[in-house]
Each structure stands twice: as C-alpha cells, then as structure tokens.
Coordinates of C-alpha atoms in Angstrom, one line a residue:
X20 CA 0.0 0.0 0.0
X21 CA 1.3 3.2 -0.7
X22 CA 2.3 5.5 2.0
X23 CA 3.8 9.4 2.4
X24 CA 6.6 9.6 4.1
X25 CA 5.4 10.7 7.3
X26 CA 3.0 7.3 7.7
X27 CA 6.2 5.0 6.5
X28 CA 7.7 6.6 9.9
X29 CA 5.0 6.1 12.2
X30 CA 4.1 2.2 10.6
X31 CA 7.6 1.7 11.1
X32 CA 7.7 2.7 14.8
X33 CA 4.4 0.6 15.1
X34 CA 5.9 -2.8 14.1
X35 CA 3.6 -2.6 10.7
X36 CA 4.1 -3.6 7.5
X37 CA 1.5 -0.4 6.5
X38 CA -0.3 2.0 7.9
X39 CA -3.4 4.7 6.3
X40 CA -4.9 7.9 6.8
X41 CA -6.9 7.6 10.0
X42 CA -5.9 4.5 11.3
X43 CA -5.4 4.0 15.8
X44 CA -1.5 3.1 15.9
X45 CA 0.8 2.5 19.4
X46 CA 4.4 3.6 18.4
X47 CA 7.8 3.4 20.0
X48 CA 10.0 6.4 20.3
X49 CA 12.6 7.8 19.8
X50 CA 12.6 10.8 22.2
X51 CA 10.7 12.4 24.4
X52 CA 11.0 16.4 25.0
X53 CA 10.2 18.6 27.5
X54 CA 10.8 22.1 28.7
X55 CA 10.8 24.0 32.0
X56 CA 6.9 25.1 32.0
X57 CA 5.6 22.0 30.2
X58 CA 8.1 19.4 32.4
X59 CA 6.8 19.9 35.6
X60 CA 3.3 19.2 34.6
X61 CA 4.7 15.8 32.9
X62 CA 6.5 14.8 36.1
X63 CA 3.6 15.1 38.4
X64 CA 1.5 13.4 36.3
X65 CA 3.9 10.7 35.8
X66 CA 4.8 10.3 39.7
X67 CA 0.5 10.5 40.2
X68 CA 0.3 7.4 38.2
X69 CA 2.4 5.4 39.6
X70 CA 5.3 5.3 38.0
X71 CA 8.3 5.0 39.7
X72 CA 11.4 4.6 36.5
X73 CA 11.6 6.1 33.0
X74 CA 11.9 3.7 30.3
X75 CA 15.0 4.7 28.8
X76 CA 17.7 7.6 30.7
X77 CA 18.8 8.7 26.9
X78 CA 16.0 9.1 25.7
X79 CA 14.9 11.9 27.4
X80 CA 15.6 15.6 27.0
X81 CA 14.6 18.5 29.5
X82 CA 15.5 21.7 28.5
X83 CA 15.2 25.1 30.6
X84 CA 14.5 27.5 27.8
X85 CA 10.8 29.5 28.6
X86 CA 11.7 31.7 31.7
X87 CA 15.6 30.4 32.3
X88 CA 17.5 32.0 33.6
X89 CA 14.9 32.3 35.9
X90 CA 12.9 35.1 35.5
X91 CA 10.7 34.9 39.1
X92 CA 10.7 32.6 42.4
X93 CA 7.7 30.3 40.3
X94 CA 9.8 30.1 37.3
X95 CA 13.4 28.7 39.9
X96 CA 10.5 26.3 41.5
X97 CA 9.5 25.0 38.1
X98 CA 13.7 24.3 37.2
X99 CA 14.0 23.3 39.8
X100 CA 11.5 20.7 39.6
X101 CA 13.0 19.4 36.5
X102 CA 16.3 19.4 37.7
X103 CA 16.2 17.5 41.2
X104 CA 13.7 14.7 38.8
X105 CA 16.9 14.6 36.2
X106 CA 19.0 14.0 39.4
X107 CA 16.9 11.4 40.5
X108 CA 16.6 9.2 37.0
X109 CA 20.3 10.0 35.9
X110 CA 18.5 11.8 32.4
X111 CA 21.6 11.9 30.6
X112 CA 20.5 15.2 28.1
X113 CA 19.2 17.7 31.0
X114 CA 20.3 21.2 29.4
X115 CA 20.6 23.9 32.1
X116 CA 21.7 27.3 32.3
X117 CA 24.8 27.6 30.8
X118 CA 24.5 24.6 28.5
X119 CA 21.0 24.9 27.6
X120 CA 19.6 26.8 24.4
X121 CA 16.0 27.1 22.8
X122 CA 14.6 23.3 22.6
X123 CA 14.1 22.9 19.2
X124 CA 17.5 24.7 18.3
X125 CA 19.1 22.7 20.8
X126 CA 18.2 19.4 20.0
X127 CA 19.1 19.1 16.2
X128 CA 22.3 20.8 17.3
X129 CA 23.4 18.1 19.9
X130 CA 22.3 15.6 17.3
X131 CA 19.6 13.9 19.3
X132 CA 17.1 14.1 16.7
X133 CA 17.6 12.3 13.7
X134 CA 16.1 11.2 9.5
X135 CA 13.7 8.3 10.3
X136 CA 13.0 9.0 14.2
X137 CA 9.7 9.4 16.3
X138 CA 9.7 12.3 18.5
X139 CA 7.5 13.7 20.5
X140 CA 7.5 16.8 23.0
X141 CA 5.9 18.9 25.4
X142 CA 5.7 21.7 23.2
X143 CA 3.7 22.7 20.2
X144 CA 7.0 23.6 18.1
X145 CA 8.4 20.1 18.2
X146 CA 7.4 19.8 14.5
X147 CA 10.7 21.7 14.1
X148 CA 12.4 18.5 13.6
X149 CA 10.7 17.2 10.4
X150 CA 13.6 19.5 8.7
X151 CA 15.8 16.3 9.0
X152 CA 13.1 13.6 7.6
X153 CA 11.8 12.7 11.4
X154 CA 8.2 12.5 12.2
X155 CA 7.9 14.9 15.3
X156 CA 5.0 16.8 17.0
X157 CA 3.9 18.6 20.1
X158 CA 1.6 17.2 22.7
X159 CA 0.3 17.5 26.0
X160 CA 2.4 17.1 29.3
X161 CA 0.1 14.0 30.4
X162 CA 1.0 12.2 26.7
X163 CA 4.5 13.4 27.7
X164 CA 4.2 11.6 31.3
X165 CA 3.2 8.6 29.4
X166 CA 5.8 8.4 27.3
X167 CA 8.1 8.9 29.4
X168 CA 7.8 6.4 31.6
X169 CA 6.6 3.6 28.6
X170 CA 8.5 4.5 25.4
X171 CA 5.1 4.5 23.6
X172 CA 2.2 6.9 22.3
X173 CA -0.6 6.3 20.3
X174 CA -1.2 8.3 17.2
X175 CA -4.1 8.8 14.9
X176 CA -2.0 8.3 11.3
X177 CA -3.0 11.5 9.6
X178 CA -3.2 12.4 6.0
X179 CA -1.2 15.0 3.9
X180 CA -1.0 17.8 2.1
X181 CA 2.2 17.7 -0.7
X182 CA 4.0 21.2 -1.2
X183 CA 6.2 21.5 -4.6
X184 CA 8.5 23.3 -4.1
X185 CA 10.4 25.1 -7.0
X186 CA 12.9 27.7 -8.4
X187 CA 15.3 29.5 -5.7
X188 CA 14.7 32.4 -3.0
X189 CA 15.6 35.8 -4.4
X190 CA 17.6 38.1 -2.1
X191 CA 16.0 38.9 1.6
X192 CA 13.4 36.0 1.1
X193 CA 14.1 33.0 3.7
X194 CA 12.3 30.2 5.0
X195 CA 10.0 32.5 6.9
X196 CA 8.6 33.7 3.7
X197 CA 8.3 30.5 2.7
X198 CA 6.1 29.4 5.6
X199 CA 4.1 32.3 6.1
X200 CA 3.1 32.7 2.7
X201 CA 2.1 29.3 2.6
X202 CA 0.1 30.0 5.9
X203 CA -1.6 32.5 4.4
X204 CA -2.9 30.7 1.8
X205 CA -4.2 28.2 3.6
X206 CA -5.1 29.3 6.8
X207 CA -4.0 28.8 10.4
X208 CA -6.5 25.3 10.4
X209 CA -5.4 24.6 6.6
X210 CA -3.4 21.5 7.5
X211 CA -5.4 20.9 10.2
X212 CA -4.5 17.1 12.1
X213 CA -2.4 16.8 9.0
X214 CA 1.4 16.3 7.7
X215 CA 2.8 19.2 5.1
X216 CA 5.1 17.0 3.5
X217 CA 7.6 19.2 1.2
X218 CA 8.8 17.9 -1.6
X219 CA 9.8 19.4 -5.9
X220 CA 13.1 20.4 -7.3
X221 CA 13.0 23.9 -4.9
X222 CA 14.0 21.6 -1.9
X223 CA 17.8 21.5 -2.6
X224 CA 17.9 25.3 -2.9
X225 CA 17.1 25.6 1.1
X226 CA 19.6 25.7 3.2
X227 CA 18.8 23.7 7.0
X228 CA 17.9 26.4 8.8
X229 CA 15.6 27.7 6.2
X230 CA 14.3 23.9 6.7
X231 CA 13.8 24.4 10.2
X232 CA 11.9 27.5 9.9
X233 CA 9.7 26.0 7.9
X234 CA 8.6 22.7 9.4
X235 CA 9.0 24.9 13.0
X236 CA 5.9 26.7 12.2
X237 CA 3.6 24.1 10.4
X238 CA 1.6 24.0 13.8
X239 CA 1.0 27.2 12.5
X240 CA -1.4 25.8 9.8
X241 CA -2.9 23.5 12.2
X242 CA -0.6 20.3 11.0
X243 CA 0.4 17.2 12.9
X244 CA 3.6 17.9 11.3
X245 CA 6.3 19.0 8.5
X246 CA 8.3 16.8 6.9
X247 CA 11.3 17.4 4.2
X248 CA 12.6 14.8 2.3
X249 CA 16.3 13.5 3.3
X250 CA 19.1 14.8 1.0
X251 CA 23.0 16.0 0.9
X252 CA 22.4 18.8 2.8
X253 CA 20.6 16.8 5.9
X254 CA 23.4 14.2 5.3
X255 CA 25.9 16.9 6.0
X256 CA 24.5 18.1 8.9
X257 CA 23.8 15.3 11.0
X258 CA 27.5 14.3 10.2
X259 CA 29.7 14.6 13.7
X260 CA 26.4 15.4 15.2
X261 CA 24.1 12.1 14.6
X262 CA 26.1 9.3 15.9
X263 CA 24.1 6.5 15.1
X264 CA 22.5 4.5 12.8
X265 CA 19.4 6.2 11.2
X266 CA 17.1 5.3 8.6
X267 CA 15.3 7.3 5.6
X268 CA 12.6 7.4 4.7
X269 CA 10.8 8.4 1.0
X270 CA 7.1 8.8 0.3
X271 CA 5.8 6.2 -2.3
X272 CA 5.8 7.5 -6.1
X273 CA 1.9 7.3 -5.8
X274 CA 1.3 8.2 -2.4
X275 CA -2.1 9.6 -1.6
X276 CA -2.6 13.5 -0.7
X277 CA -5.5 15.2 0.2
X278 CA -4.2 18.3 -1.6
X279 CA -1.5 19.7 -3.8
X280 CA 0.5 22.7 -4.1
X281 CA 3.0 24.5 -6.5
X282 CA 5.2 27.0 -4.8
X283 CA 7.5 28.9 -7.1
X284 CA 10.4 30.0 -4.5
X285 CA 11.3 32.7 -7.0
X286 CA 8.4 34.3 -7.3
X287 CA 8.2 34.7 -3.2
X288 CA 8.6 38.4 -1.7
X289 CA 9.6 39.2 2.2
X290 CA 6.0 38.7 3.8
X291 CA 4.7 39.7 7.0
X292 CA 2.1 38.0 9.5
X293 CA -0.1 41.1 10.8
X294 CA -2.0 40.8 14.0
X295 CA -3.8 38.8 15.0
X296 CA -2.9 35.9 13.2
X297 CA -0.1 34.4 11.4
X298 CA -2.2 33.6 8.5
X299 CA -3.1 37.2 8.1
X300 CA 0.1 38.2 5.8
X301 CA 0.8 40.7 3.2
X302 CA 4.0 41.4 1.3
X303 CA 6.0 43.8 3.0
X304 CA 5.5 46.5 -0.3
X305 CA 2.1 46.1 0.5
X306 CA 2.5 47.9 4.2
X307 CA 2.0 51.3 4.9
X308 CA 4.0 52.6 7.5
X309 CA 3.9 51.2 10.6
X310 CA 5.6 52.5 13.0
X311 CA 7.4 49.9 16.0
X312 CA 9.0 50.1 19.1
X313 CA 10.7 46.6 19.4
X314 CA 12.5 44.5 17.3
X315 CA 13.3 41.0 18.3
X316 CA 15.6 39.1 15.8
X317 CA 15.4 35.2 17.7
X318 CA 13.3 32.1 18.9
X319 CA 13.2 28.8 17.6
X320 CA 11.9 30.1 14.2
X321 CA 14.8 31.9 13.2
X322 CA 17.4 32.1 16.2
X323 CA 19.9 30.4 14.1
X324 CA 22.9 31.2 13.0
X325 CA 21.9 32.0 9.4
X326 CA 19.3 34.3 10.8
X327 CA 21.9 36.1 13.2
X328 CA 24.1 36.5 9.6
X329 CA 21.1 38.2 7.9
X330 CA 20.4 40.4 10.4
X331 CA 23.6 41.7 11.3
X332 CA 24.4 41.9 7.3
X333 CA 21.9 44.7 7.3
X334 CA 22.9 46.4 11.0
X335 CA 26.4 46.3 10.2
X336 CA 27.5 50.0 9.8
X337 CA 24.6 51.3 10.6
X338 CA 22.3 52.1 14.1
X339 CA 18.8 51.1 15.3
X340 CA 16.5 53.8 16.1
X341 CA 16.6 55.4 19.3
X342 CA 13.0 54.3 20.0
X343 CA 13.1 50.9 19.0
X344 CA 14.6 48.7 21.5
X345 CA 16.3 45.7 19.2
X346 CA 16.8 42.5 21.5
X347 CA 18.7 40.1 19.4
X348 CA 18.8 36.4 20.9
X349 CA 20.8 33.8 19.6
X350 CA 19.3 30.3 19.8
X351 CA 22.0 28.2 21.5
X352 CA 25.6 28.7 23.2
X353 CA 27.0 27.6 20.3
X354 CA 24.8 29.9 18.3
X355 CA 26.2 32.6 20.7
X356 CA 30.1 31.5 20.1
X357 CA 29.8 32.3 16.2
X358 CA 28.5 35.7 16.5
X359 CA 30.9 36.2 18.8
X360 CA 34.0 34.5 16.6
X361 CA 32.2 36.1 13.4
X362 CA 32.1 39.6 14.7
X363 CA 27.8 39.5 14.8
X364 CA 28.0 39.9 18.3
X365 CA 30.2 43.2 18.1
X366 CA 27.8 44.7 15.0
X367 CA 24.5 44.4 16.7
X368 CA 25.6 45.6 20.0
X369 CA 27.6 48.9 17.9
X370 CA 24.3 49.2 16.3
X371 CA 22.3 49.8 19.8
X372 CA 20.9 46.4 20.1
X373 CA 20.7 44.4 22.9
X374 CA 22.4 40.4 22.5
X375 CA 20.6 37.8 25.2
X376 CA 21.6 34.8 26.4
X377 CA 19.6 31.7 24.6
X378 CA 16.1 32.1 25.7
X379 CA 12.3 32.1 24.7
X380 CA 11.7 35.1 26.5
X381 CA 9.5 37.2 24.8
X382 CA 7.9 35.2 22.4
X383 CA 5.2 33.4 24.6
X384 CA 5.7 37.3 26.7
X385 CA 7.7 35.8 29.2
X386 CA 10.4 38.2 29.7
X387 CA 13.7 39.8 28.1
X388 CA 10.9 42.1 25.9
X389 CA 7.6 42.3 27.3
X390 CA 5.3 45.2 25.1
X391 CA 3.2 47.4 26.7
X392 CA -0.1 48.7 25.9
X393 CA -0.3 50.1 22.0
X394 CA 3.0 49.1 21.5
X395 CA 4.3 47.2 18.1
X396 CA 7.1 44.8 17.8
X397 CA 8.0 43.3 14.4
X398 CA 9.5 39.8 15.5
X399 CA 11.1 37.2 13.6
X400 CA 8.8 34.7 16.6
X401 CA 6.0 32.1 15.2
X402 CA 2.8 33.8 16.6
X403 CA 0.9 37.0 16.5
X404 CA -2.1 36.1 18.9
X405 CA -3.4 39.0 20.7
X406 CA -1.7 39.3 23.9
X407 CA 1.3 37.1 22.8
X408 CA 4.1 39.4 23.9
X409 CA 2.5 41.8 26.4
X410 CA -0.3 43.8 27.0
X411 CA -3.6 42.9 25.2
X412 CA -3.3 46.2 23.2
X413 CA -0.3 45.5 21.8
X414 CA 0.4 44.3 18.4
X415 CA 3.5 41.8 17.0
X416 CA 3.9 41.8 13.1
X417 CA 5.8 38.4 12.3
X418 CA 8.7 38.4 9.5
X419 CA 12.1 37.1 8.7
X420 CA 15.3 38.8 10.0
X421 CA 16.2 41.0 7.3
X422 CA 13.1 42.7 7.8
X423 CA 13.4 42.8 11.9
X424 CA 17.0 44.5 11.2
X425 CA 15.4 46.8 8.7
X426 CA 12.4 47.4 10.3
X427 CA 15.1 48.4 13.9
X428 CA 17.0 50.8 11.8
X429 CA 14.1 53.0 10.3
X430 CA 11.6 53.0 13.1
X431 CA 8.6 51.4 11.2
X432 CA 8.3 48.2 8.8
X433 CA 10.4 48.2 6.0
X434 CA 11.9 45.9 3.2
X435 CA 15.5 45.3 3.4
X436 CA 16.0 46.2 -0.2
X437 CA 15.6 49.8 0.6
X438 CA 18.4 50.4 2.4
X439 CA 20.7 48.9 -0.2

C-alpha cells in the first residue's frame, strides 16, 4: 500500500508492514521532549500514576529554555522541579543554564534528533524537527508523562497535504517567507491534524535552517507535522552530530494526498504575519507605515545562526533607532560563540541592540521584551495572537530577520531592499 513519508515513519515505529490515513497506531519512540513550563506538569502526572522509573535515561531531554534564567521565584520552582527529577533518574540530556539553548534549536544541534526518528515533545513547536526527515509533534504534558515512563504513544496516522516546491529564493526572502506565505494561503487550520510533507526540485535550494523555519511553524497551519525529504544537505548536517544509525525514509511514487500545491520559490517576496494571526500576511511592499517600538531578531523560528548572519548583514555600519529597543537572541551557546567569533555579536551591540543569552523570553511574553499597551514589535517569533508578547493592546507583526534589522533601523516596517 502506498504510503507518504510521514506514515512509512510512524508504521515503522508501530511494528507494521503499513499504515493509512486515520488508522489507531501505538508507536515506540525515539525521544521524548520537554521544557521547563511544560516538564513539571509531565513529572507530576507521571509520579501521580504510579510510575516510579523512565523507560529509557537517553532518551529523554529537559530543557530550561521558557523563563531560564529564571525570570521569578515560580519560574526557579519550576527548574527546579526538573532538575532534582533529572537527578533522580540519571537523564543523561538535562540542558541547564549555561549549557542549555532554545529546545528545538538545541536538539538538532546536539544531534539527538535524527532522518527516520519518532519524537514527541511537550511543546507545540516540536514539528521543528521534520527538517531532518523525522516524524515529530507537540503534545500534551500528560501524553508526555506517558511516554516517558513507557516508550510508547498512540497516534491517529494523519493524512497530507504535498508542497512543490520550485525555483530558488531571491535576495532577503528565507524560509519565513516561505512558511508564512504558505500559511496565508491556507489558513491557520489549513493542514489541520495533518502532515505538510515538502517535496519538488526547490527543496535542494534551502539551506537547514531555512528547513527548520519551515517545518518549525507548520503547527502554525494547524498540521500534525512538516516533513522534508532526506538529501545531501541533511546528510551533512547530521554528520559529527548524529552518531548512530538512522534510517530514511521516501514517500511512495503514488502516495495519496489530500491536496497539492505549486510553490515557485522565485516568485516569493519578504512577507509579513499582521496581527492577530499568522495567516493574516501581506508582502512587505504592500504595508503602509507602521511604526514599531521593538524589534526582536530570535526564537526557535529563526534564532539560528543563518538568521543572526542576515540580520547583522543589514545592522552592520549602521544604528537602530533610538525608539526601537532591538533584542537580538541567539538560539544556543553555540549559536552565541559564532557571533561572537564572526564579529555579529560586536555589529549588533555597535548598532544599539541588545544580544541575550539563549532564551524564549519574549515570544510566549515571558520576559527579556515584554510590550506594553499600544505598543508594536516586528518579530522574527512564530505567533501573533493577541496578547502574545504583552499587553492585550499590543500588536506583534511576524517576519524574517532581514526585515526585523530593517524594520530596527528605520523605526517602522520596511523591506530590506531599501536600504541597499
């Protein structure tokens, strides 16, 4: 029977030959993932049942990312939490202060996500990982407790939607573009309980983090998951970091979608997510002038180190406004080291902006850049809801780095290009 590549995965993990579009399955996995507001809930619930050992001491990742460094007493409570349960079942990939970065940065980093693998986490963003040919997905802390302390969850096998991708981006077009512009075509419930599975000439012309991006925000469209087919450029970044065997997977020639589409990466222009949704996008030509006070050039979306290279290509030489308060966060330590060695670090702090330990901080409004009321931020972040970052009067306008830099440097909203 012909399967996409996202249900070869899960049948796989299920010890079946096949699997379809709807069908109950039990799987094994991989990984579990969990962070330092979602962990806590998993550990109680896991202690409430019963159960007294985690199934497997490497295969479990707690990362203190949301509110680390610890932002209040609740917030050290909730690390702390995490870290005495570590302590107690030897959890080999605990990432703390100092060693810890933004989850789904993190992981792929450390190579404990790899092509082939079943992951689940914690956190809606988990679908980050599909970049590298793994099925991966977000869910909820008492799933998480479960599969923790089994190996196993159950999944409803969902259908897909197939993405052809072709041409190349043009200049100050990334990933971002890609993703919101397919989000605004279809809709924040467009892939609703369903894998965007990427496939089409285009494919080879994205660089991983523009892969990341991508799959990052397909929860975005409502979708189980994104998935990218495994090629040179995922074979050369899991080498040194994947130290294991792996296995890849290909949809079936004649695989069943429930839709198709053609996206000409060419034809793509920078695009921005206007509030209140992420689906509600319009070019960036097609803005008036809208003026911000905050940039914020990070998160898991685009707090790599490509994204740190596009912003501080624009910033370099030049200053943020005085009224725009630029908070530039790379995603990991390691992140953090290259814009140090490659002389990032040094243009955006010249420029007047601010560089932050790895954090989520502001996107989910937890600190490091919280807005207050009427303010505007132009983030590089994954969502726009109302109230996200701040006050409920305040407004977040989602786009790739480029713009963010831009956008810090003139005061309001702009497209990179103009300042060539």
């Amino acid at each position: 029977m012909a399967m996409t590549m996202t249900q070869k995965i899960l049948a796989s993990h299920a010890g079946l030959e096949s699997v379809t579009a709807g069908q109950l399955i039990e799987a094994n996995l991989d990984l579990t993932l969990a962070n330092d507001i979602t962990g806590p809930v998993a550990i109680r619930e896991m202690e409430k049942a019963g159960f007294e050992h985690v199934f497997d001491k490497n295969k479990i990742a707690l990362v203190m990312d949301h509110f680390a460094p610890n932002k209040d007493i609740k917030s050290a409570e909730q690390c702390l939490t995490c870290r005495n349960f570590s302590g107690k079942h030897e959890i080999v990939n605990f990432f703390d202060v100092g060693q810890m970065g933004i989850e789904h940065a993190l992981l792929p980093e450390k190579g404990l996500v790899g092509p082939g693998e079943l992951i689940i986490g914690a956190d809606s963003h988990t679908c980050t990982y599909g970049a590298l040919g793994a099925f991966s997905t977000g869910v909820g802390s008492t799933d998480l407790a479960a599969g923790m302390a089994t190996g196993k969850a159950w999944f409803r096998v969902p259908s897909a939607i197939k993405f052809n991708l072709t041409g190349s981006l043009p200049k100050y077009v990334s990933g971002k573009d890609v993703i919101l512009h397919i989000i605004g075509k279809i809709g924040v419930d467009g892939a609703l309980y369903r894998s965007m599975e990427f496939a089409g000439d285009g494919v080879a012309s994205l660089t991983m983090d523009d892969r990341f991006t991508i799959c990052n925000m397909a929860i975005e469209a409502g979708a189980k998951n994104g998935i990218f087919p495994v090629d040179d450029k995922t074979r050369a970044y899991i080498k040194g970091r994947v130290n294991r065997e792996v296995t890849e997977f290909a949809a079936d020639p004649d695989a069943q979608y429930d839709e198709e589409y053609t996206i000409n990466l060419s034809e793509l222009r920078p695009t921005v997510a206007c509030p209140h949704l992420p689906e509600n996008t319009k070019t960036v030509d097609e803005l008036g002038k809208i003026e911000i006070q905050q940039s914020v050039i990070g998160s898991c979306t685009n707090g790599r180190i490509q994204d740190m290279r596009d912003a501080a290509a624009i910033l370099k030489g030049r200053k943020v406004k005085s009224n725009v308060r630029t908070i530039v966060i790379p995603a990991t330590q390691e992140i953090y080291l290259q814009c140090i060695e490659e002389g990032l670090a040094k243009i955006f702090v010249e420029a007047g902006a601010i560089v932050s330990t790895p954090t989520c901080g502001p996107c989910l409004g937890g600190h490091m850049g919280i807005l207050a009321h009427d303010e505007k931020a132009i983030s590089t972040t994954n969502r726009n809801f109302v109230g996200r970052m701040g006050h409920v009067s305040s407004e977040i306008y989602l786009a790739n780095p480029a713009v963010a830099a831009a956008s810090a440097v003139t005061g309001y909203i702009t497209d990179p290009a103009e300042l060539d």
